[in-house]
Short mmCIF file of C-alpha atoms in Angstrom, two decimals:
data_model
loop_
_atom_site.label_atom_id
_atom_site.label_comp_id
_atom_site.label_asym_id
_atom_site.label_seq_id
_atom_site.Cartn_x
_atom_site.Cartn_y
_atom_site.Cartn_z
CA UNK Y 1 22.54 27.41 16.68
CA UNK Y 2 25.88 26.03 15.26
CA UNK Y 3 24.37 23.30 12.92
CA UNK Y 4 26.59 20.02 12.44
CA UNK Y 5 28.50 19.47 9.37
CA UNK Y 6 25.95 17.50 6.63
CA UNK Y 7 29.07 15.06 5.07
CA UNK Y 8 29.32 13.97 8.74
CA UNK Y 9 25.13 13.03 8.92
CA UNK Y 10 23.33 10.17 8.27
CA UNK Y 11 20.16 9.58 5.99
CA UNK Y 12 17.77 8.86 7.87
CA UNK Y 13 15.21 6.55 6.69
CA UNK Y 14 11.44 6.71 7.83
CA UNK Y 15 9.99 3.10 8.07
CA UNK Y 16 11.36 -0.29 8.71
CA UNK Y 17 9.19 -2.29 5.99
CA UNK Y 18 11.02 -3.67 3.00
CA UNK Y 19 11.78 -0.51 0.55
CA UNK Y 20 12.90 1.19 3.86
CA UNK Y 21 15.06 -1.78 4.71
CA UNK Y 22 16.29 -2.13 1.69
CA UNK Y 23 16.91 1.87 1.20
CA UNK Y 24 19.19 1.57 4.33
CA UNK Y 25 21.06 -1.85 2.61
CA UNK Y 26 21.77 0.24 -0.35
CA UNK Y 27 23.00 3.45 1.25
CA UNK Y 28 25.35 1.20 3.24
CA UNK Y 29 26.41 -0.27 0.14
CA UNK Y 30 26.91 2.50 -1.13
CA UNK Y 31 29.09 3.48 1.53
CA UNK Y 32 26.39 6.09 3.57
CA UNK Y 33 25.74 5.93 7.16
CA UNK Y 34 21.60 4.94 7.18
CA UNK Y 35 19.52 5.71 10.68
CA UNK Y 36 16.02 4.15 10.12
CA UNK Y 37 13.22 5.18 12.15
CA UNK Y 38 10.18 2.79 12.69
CA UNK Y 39 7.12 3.75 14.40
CA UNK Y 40 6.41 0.37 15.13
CA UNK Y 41 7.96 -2.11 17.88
CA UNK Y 42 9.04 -4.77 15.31
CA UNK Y 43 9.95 -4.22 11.71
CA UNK Y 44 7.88 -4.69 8.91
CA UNK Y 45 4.94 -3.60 11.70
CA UNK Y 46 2.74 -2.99 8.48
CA UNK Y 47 3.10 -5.93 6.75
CA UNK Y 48 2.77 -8.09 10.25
CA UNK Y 49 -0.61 -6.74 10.48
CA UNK Y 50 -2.07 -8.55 7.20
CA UNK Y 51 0.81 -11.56 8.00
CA UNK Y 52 -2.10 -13.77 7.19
CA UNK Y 53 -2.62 -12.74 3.67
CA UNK Y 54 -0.23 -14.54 1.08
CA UNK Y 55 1.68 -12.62 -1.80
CA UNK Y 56 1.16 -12.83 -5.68
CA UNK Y 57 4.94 -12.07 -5.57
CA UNK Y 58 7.46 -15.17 -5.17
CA UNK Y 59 10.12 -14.72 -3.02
CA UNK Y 60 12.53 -14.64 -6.14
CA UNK Y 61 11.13 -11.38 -6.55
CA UNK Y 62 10.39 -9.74 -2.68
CA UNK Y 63 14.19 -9.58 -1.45
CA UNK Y 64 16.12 -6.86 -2.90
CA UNK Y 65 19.67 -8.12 -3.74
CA UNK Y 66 21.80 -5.29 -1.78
CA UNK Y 67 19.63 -6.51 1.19
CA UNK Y 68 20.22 -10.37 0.34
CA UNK Y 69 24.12 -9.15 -0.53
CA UNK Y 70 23.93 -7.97 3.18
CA UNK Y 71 22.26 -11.01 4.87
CA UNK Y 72 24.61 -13.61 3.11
CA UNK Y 73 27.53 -12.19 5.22
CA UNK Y 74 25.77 -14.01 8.04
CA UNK Y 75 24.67 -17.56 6.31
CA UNK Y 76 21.47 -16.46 5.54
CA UNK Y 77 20.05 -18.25 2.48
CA UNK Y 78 16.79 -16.78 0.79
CA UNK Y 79 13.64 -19.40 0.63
CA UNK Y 80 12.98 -21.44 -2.27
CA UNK Y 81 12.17 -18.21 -4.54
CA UNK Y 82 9.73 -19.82 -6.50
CA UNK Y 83 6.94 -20.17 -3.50
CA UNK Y 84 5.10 -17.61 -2.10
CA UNK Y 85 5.29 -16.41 1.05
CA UNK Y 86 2.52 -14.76 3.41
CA UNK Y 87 3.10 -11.46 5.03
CA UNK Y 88 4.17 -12.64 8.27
CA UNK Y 89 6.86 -15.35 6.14
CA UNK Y 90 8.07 -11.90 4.62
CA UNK Y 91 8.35 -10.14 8.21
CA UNK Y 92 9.75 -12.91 10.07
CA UNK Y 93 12.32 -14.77 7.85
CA UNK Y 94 13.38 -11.85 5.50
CA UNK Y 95 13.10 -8.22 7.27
CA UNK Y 96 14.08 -9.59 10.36
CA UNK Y 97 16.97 -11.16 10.06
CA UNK Y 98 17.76 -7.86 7.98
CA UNK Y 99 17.03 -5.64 10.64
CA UNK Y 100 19.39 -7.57 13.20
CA UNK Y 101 22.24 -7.09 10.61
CA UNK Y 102 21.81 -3.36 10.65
CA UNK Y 103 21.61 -3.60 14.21
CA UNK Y 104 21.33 -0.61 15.97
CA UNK Y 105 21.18 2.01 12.64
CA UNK Y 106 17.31 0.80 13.52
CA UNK Y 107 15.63 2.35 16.02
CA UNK Y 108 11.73 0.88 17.00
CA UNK Y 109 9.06 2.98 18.92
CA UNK Y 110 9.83 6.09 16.58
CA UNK Y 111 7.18 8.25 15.38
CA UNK Y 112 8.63 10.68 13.15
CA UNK Y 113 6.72 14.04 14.25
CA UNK Y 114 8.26 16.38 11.61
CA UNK Y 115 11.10 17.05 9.35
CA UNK Y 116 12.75 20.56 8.18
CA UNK Y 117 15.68 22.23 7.68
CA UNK Y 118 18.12 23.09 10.09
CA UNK Y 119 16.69 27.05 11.33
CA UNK Y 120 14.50 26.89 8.69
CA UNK Y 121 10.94 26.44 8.22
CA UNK Y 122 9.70 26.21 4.75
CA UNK Y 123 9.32 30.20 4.19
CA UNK Y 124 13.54 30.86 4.74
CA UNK Y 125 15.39 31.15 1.71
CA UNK Y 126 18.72 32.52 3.29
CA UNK Y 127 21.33 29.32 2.87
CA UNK Y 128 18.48 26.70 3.16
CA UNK Y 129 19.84 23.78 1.04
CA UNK Y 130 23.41 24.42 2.92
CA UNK Y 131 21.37 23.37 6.06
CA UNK Y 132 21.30 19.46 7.25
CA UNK Y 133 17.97 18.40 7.84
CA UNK Y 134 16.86 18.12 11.57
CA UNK Y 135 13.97 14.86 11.98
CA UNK Y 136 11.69 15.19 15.28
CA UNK Y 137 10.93 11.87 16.27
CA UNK Y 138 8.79 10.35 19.84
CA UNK Y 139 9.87 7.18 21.86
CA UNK Y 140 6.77 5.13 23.04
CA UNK Y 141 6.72 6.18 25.93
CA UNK Y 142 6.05 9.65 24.90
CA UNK Y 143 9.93 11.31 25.15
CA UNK Y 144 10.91 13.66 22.47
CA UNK Y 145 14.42 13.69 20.41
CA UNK Y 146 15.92 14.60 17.39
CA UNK Y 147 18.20 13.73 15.05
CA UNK Y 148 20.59 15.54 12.05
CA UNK Y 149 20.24 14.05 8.65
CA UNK Y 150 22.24 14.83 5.59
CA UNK Y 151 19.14 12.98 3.55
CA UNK Y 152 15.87 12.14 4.44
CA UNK Y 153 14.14 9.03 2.62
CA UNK Y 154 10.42 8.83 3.53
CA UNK Y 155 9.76 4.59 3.10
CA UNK Y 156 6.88 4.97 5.71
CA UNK Y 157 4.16 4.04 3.26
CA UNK Y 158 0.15 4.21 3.60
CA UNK Y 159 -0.85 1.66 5.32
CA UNK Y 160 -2.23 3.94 8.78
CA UNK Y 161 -4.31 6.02 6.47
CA UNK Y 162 -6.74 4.29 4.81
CA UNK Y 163 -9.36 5.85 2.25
CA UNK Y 164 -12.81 6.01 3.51
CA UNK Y 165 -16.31 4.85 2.52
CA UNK Y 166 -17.45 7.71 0.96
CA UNK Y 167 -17.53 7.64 -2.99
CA UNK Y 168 -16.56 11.65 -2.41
CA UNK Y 169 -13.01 10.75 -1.00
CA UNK Y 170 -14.45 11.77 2.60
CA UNK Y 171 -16.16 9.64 5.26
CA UNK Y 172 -19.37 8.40 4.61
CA UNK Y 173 -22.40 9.93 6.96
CA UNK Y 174 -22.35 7.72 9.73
CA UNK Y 175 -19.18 5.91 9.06
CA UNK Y 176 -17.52 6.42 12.20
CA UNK Y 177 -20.57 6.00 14.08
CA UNK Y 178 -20.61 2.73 12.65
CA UNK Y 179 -16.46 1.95 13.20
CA UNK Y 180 -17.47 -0.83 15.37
CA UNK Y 181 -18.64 -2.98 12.47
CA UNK Y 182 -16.86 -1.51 10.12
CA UNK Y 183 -13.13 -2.54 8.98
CA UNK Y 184 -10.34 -1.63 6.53
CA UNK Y 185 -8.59 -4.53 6.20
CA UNK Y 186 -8.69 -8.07 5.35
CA UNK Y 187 -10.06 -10.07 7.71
CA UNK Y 188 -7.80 -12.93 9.01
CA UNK Y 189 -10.63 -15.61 8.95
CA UNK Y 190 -8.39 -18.12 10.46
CA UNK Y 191 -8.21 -15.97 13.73
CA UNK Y 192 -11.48 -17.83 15.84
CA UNK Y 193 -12.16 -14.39 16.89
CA UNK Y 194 -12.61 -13.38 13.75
CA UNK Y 195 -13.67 -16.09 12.06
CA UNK Y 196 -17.28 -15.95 14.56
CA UNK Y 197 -17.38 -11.86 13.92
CA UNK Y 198 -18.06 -13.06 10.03
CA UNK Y 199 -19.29 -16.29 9.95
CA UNK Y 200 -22.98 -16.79 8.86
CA UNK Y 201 -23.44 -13.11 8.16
CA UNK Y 202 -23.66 -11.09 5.61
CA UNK Y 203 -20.74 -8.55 4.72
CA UNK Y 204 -20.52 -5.65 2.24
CA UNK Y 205 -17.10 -5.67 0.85
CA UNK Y 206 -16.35 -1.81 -0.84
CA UNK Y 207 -13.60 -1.88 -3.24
CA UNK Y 208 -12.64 -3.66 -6.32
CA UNK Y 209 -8.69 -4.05 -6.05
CA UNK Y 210 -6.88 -7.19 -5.02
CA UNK Y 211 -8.08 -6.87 -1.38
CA UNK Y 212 -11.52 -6.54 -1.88
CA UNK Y 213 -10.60 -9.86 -4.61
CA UNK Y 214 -9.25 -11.15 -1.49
CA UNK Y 215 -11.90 -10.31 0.89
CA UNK Y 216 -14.28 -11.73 -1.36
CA UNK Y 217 -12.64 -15.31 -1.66
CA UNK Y 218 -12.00 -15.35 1.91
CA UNK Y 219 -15.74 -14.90 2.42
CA UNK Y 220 -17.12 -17.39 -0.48
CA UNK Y 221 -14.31 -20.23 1.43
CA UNK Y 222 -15.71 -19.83 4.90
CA UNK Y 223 -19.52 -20.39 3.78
CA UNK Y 224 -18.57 -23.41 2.02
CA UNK Y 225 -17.77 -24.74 6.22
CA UNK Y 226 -20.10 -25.95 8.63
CA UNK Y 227 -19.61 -22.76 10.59
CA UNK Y 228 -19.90 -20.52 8.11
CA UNK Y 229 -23.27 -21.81 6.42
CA UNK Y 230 -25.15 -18.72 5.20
CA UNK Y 231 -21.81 -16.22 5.05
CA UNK Y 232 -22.46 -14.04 1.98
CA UNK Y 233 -20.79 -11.09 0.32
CA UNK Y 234 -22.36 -8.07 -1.11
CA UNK Y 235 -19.60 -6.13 -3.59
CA UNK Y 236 -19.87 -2.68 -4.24
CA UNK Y 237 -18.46 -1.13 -6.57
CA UNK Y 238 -18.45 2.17 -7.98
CA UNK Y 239 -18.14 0.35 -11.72
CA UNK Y 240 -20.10 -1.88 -13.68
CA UNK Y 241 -18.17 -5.53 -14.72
CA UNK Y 242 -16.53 -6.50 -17.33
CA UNK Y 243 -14.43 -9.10 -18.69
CA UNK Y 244 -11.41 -6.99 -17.66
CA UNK Y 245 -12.28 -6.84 -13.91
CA UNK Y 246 -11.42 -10.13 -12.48
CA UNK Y 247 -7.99 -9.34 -14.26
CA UNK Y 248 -5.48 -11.46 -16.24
CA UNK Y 249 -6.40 -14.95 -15.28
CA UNK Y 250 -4.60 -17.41 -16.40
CA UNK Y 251 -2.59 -14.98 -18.80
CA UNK Y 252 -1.53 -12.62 -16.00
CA UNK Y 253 3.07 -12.70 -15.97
CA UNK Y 254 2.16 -13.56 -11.95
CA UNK Y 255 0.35 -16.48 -12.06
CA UNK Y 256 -1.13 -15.93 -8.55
CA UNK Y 257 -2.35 -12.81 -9.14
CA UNK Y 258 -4.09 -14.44 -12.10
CA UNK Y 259 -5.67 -16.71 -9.57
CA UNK Y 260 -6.36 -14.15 -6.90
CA UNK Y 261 -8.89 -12.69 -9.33
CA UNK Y 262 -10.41 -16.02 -10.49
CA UNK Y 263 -11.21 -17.20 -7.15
CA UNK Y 264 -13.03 -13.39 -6.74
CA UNK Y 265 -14.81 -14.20 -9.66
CA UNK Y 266 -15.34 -18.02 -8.65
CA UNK Y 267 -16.86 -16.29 -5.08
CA UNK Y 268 -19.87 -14.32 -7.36
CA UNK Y 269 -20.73 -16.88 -10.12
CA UNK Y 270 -21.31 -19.49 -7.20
CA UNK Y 271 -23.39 -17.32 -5.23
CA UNK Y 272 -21.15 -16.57 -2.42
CA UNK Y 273 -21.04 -12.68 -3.31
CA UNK Y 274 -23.47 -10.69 -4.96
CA UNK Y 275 -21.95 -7.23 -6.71
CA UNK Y 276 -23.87 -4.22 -6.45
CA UNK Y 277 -22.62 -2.18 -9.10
CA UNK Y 278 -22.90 1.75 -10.08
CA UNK Y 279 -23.19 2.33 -6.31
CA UNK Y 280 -21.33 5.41 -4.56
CA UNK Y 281 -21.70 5.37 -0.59
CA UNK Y 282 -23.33 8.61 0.59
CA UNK Y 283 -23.86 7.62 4.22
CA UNK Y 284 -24.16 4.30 6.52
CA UNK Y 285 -27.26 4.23 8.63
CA UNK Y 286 -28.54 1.37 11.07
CA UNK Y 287 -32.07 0.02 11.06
CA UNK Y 288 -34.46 -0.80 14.05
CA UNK Y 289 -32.20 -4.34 14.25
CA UNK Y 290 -28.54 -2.24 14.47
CA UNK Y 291 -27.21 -3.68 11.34
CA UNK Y 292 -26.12 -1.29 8.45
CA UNK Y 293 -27.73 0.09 5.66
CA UNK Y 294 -25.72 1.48 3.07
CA UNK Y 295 -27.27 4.79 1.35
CA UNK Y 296 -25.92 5.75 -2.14
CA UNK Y 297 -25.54 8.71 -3.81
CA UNK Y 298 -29.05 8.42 -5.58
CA UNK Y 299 -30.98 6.90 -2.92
CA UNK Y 300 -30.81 3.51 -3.67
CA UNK Y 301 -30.29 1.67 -0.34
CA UNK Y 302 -29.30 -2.69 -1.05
CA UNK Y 303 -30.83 -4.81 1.80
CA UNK Y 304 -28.82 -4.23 5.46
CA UNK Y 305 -25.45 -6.18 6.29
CA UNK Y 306 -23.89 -6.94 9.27
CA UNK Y 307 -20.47 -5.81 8.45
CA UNK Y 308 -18.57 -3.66 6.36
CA UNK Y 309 -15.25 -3.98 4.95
CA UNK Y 310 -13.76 -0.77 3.25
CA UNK Y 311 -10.75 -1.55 0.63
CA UNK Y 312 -10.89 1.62 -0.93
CA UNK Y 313 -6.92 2.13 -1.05
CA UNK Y 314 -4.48 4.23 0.98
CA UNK Y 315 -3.57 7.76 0.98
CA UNK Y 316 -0.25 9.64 2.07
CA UNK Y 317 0.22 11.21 5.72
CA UNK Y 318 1.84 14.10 4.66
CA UNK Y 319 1.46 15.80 8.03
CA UNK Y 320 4.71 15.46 9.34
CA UNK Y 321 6.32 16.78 6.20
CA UNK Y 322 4.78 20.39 6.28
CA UNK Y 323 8.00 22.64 6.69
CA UNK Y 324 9.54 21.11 3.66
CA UNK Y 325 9.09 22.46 0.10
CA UNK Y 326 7.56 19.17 -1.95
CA UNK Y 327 6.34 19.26 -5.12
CA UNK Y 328 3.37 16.81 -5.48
CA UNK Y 329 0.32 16.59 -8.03
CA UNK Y 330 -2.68 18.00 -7.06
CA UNK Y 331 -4.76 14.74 -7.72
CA UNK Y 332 -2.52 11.79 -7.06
CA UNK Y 333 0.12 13.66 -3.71
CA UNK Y 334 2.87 12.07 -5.50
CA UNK Y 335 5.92 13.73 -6.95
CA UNK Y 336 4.71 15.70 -9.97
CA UNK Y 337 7.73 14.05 -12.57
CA UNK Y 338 6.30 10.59 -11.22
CA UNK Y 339 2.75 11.60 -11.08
CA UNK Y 340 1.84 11.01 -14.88
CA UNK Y 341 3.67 7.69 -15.03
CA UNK Y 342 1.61 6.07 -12.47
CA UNK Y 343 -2.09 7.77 -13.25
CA UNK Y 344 -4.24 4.69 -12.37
CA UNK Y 345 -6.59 5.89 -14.89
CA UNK Y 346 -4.16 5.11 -17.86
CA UNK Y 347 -1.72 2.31 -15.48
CA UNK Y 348 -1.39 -1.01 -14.44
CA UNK Y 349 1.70 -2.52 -12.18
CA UNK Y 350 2.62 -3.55 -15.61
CA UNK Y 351 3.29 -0.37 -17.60
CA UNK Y 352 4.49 1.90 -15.02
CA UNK Y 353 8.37 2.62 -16.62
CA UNK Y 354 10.78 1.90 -13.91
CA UNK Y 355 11.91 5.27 -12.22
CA UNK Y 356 14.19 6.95 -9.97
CA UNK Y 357 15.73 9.30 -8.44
CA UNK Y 358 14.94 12.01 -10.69
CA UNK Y 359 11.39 11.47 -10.65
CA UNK Y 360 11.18 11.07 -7.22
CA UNK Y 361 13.20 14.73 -6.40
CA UNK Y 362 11.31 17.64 -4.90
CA UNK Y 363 12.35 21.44 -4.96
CA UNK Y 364 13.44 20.65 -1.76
CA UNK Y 365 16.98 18.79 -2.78
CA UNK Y 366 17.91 15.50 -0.45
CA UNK Y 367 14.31 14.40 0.32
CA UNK Y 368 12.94 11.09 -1.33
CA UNK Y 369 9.12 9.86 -1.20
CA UNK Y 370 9.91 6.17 -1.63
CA UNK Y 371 7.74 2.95 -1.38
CA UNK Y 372 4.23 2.99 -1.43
CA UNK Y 373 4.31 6.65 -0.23
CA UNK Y 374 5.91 8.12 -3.49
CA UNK Y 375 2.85 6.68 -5.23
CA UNK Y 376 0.14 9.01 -3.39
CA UNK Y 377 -3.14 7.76 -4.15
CA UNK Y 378 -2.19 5.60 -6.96
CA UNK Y 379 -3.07 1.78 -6.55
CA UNK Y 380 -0.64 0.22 -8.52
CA UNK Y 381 2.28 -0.74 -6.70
CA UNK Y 382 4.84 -3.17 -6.42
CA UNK Y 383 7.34 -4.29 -4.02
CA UNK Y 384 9.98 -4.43 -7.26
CA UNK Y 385 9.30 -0.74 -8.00
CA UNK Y 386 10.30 0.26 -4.23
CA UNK Y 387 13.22 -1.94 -4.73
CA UNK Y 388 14.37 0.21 -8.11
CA UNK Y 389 13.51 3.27 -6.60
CA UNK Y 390 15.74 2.77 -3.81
CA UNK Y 391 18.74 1.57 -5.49
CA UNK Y 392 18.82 4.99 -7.68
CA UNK Y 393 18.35 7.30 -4.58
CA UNK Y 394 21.33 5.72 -2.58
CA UNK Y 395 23.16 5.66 -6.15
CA UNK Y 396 22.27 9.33 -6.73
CA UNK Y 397 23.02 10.43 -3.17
CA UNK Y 398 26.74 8.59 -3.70
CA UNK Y 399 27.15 11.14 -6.32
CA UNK Y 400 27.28 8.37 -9.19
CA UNK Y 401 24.47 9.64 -11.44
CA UNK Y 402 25.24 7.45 -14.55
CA UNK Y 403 24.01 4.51 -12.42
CA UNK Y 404 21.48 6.57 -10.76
CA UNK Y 405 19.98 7.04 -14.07
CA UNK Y 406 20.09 3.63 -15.19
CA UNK Y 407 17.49 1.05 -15.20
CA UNK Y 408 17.60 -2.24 -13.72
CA UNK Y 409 13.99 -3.78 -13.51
CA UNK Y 410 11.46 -5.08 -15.93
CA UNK Y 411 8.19 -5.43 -14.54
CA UNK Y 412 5.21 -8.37 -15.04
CA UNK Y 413 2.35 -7.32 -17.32
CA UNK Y 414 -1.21 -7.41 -16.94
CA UNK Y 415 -3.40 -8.27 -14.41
CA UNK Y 416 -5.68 -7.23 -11.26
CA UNK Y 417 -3.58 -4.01 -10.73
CA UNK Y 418 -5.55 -2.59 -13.97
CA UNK Y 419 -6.71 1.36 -13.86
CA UNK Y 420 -9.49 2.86 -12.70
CA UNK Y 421 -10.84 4.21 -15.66
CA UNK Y 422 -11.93 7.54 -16.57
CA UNK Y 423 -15.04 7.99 -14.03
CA UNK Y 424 -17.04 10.27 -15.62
CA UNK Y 425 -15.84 9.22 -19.91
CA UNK Y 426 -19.52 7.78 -21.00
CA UNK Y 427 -17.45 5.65 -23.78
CA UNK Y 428 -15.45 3.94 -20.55
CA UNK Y 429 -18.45 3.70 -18.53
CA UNK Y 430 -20.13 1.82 -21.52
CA UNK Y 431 -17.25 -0.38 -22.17
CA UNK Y 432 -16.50 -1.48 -18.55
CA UNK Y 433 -20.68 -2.65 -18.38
CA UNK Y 434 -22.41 0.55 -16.83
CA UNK Y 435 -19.55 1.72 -14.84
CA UNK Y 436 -19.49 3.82 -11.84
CA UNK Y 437 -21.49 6.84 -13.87
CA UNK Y 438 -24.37 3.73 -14.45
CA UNK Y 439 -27.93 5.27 -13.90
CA UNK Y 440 -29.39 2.50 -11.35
CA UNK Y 441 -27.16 0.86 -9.50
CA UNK Y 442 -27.45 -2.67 -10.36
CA UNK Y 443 -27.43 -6.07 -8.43
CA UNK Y 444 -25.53 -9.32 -10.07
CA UNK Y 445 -25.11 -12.82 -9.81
CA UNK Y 446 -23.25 -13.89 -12.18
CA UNK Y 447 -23.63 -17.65 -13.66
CA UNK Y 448 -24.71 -19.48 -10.04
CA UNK Y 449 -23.54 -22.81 -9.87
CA UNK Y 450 -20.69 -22.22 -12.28
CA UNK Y 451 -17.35 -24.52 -11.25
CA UNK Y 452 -15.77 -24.11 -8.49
CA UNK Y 453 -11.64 -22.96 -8.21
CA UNK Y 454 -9.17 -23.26 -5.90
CA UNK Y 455 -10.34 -22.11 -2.04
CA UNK Y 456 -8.84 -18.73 -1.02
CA UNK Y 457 -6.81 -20.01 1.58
CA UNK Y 458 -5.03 -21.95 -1.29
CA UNK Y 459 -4.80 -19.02 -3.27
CA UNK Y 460 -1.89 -16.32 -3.06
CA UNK Y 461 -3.74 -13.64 -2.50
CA UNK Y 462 -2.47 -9.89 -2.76
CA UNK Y 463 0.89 -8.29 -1.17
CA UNK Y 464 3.04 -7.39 -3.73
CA UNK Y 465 1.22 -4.07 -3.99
CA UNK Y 466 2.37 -2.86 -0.78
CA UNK Y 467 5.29 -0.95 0.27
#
C-alpha cells in the first residue's frame, strides 16, 4: 500500500480527559493538527464516573493554561481558582466547553483497538520509523475505521482496569463470584440507590490511598444519619499504622488533601472504621447467610461484611499497544527513563522531578504514554504532572527541544500520596507499626470517642491523582 505522507498527518490523541485535552490544546498551539479519540460518549467519561467525589486540587491548579489560552477566545472565564471543584464541576464547566472549541478534531464512541506502523508489525525493521502510524479504532455501534497519525499520544489513563483484591496482584479466590457485592470505586452515597446498598451495613474497604481515605469518611458520615445507624467500616490494609499514614494533615502544601486524611483518621478513632492491619486477601468466600468472608494469606479470616470496596489502584491496558516497540519497566509498565523517578516505594506526588518528553520516549520514536497511563502502576499522580508532560511532547514534536527540555512546574510536598514502602524491608515494616510483613494480622480502634472533624461530604476528597 502507498502510505500517506507523515508531515501531512495528525497526532492523534487517545482519551478525551484533561491531559488528553490538554495534549490536543498544546499541539494546536503549537501549530499540529490533533485528532483525539475517546472511547466514551462525553468527554472526561472517566472523571464523570466519580463526578461526585471533590478534588484536593483547586481549580487554580486543574486547567492547563494552553487549554484556558484556547477557551478565552470564546469568553470563557475559569472558576474562582481558589475552590475546589468535584469531578463532575471539572467535566462539565472545564473539559467541556474545551471539547466544543476543538470541535470536531474530537471524535466520541472510539475505542482505540490497536496502533502500529504503517506495513509493519513490531518484528519489521525495513524503513519502520519512515512509516506514519496507522490507529484502528470502533464506533459504538460496532463499525471499524482507521486513521493515519504522524504521532500517537496515549492520554487514555487507568481508570477501566482496576487492580484486584488479591494481595498477589491477581484476583482473589472467589472475587468475581462475589462481583455483585463487590466494587472498585467510591461509592456516591448521595445516590438513594446507593446510599440503601450501604447504609446500616458493614463494608470492608481494601486499600490505603486517598480513595480508600475517602471511602472511609464517606462511610463514618453516613452512620452518623438516621438511616445509616449501625454503617461501619472494616480497613484492610496490607501495612501496619503509623503516624505517617493519615498523611500531612494540617502541614500537607494542599490543604485538602491534608484534610482528606484527617477525616480518614477522624472515621477510625470514633469508631466508625475498624483497620485490620497485616492482612493480604487470599480468597473471598460467603457464609451460610451470603455475606463475605475475607480469607488472608495466613488463615486469619475478620468477622463477615456485607460489602466490599477494592481501592487497590489502577494498572495500564497495554493491549491495544502490542505491535509497537515500548520500552517499559518490568515492575511499574511505565517508561523505563520515568520508571525510577516515580517508584512509589521511594515517591510521593511531592518529589517526583517534573519530566518530559525524554523520559516519556520509547524505542519506538513518535509514541507518548501520557497522563495517568505513563505512570504504570505507580500511585502517585497528579493532574499538574499530565499538564507538564504534555506541554514538552507537543514542544518536542514542534521540533523546539530547548523548550521541550525545560521545566515549568513545581509541585506541592507531602501528604497522602506517600510510598508504599519496601514490603518485605523488616526495618520499614517495624517503623510503619507491623507493616504488611506483620506476623498476625491485627485489629484497631484507635482512640474511640476522640473529636470529631469536618464530615466527608465537606471535605475535598481525592482527584488530583487522576489522569
Amino acid at each position: 500500500m502507498n502510505a500517506p505522507a507523515t508531515t501531512e498527518l495528525p497526532v492523534v490523541v487517545i482519551g478525551a480527559g484533561p491531559v488528553g485535552l490538554a495534549a490536543a490544546a498544546r499541539l494546536l498551539d503549537r501549530g499540529n493538527e490533533p485528532l483525539v479519540l475517546e472511547a466514551g460518549q462525553s468527554v472526561g467519561a472517566a472523571v464523570r464516573e466519580w463526578a461526585h467525589v471533590r478534588l484536593f486540587s483547586t481549580w487554580n491548579e486543574v486547567v492547563d493554561p494552553a487549554a484556558e489560552k484556547l477557551l478565552a477566545s470564546t469568553g470563557w472565564t475559569r472558576p474562582d481558582p481558589a475552590t475546589y471543584p468535584s469531578g463532575g464541576d471539572w467535566a462539565d464547566l472545564y473539559l467541556r466547553p474545551l471539547a466544543d472549541v476543538l470541535g470536531d478534531r474530537v471524535r466520541l464512541g472510539a475505542t482505540v483497538t490497536g496502533v502500529s506502523r504503517t506495513g509493519r508489525d513490531r518484528i519489521v525493521d525495513a524503513d519502520r520509523y519512515q512509516r506514519p502510524f496507522v490507529v484502528h479504532f470502533t464506533h459504538a455501534d460496532g463499525r471499524e475505521e482507521r486513521v493515519f497519525a504522524r504521532a500517537v499520544i496515549d492520554a487514555s489513563g487507568t481508570w477501566a482496569t482496576p487492580s484486584p483484591a488479591g494481595g498477589s496482584g491477581l484476583a482473589a479466590l472467589g472475587e468475581r463470584a462475589a462481583a455483585d457485592r463487590i466494587t472498585y470505586r467510591v461509592p456516591d452515597l448521595k445516590d438513594p440507590a446507593v446510599r440503601a446498598r450501604y447504609a446500616g451495613k458493614r463494608t470492608a474497604v481494601i486499600g490505603s490511598g486517598a480513595s480508600a481515605f475517602t471511602a472511609l469518611a464517606s462511610l463514618a458520615d453516613l452512620a452518623k444519619f438516621k438511616d445509616g445507624t449501625s454503617t461501619k467500616g472494616v480497613w484492610i490494609r496490607r501495612r501496619g499504622i503509623s503516624e505517617s499514614t493519615f498523611g500531612g494533615g494540617e502541614a500537607d502544601q494542599l490543604p485538602a488533601r491534608g484534610a482528606l486524611g484527617l477525616a480518614a483518621k477522624a472515621a477510625v478513632d470514633e469508631g466508625h472504621a475498624d483497620a485490620v492491619t497485616g492482612f493480604r486477601t487470599e480468597a473471598i468466600e460467603r457464609d451460610a447467610d451470603g455475606r463475605l468472608v475475607l480469607a488472608g494469606e495466613d488463615g486469619h479470616r475478620p468477622d463477615p461484611v456485607d460489602e466490599v470496596i477494592v481501592l487497590t489502584g489502577f494498572r495500564p491496558d497495554l493491549s491495544f499497544l502490542n505491535e509497537l516497540r515500548l520500552g517499559l519497566d518490568e515492575r511499574l509498565q511505565a517508561p523505563v527513563e520515568l520508571a525510577p523517578l516515580i517508584d512509589p516505594n521511594q515517591h510521593s506526588c511531592g518529589t517526583v522531578y517534573p519530566h518530559g518528553h525524554r523520559e516519556l520516549s520509547h524505542p519506538e520514536p513518535g509514541v507518548y504514554l501520557v497522563g495517568m497511563k505513563s505512570y504504570g502502576r505507580a500511585p502517585t499522580f497528579l493532574a499538574m504532572t499530565g499538564y507538564e508532560q504534555v506541554r514538552s511532547v507537543a514542544a518536542a514534536l514542534a521540533g523546539d527541544t530547548e523548550s521541550a527540555d525545560r521545566v515549568e512546574l513545581t509541585l506541592p510536598e507531602t501528604g497522602v500520596c506517600g510510598g508504599a514502602g519496601l514490603f518485605h524491608d523488616p526495618a520499614a515494616d517495624q517503623a510503619d507499626g507491623g507493616g504488611c510483613c506483620a506476623p498476625e494480622p491485627a485489629l484497631v480502634q484507635l482512640g474511640v470517642g476522640a473529636p470529631a472533624t469536618t464530615a466527608a461530604e465537606e471535605t475535598p476528597a481525592g482527584g488530583c491523582c487522576g489522569s
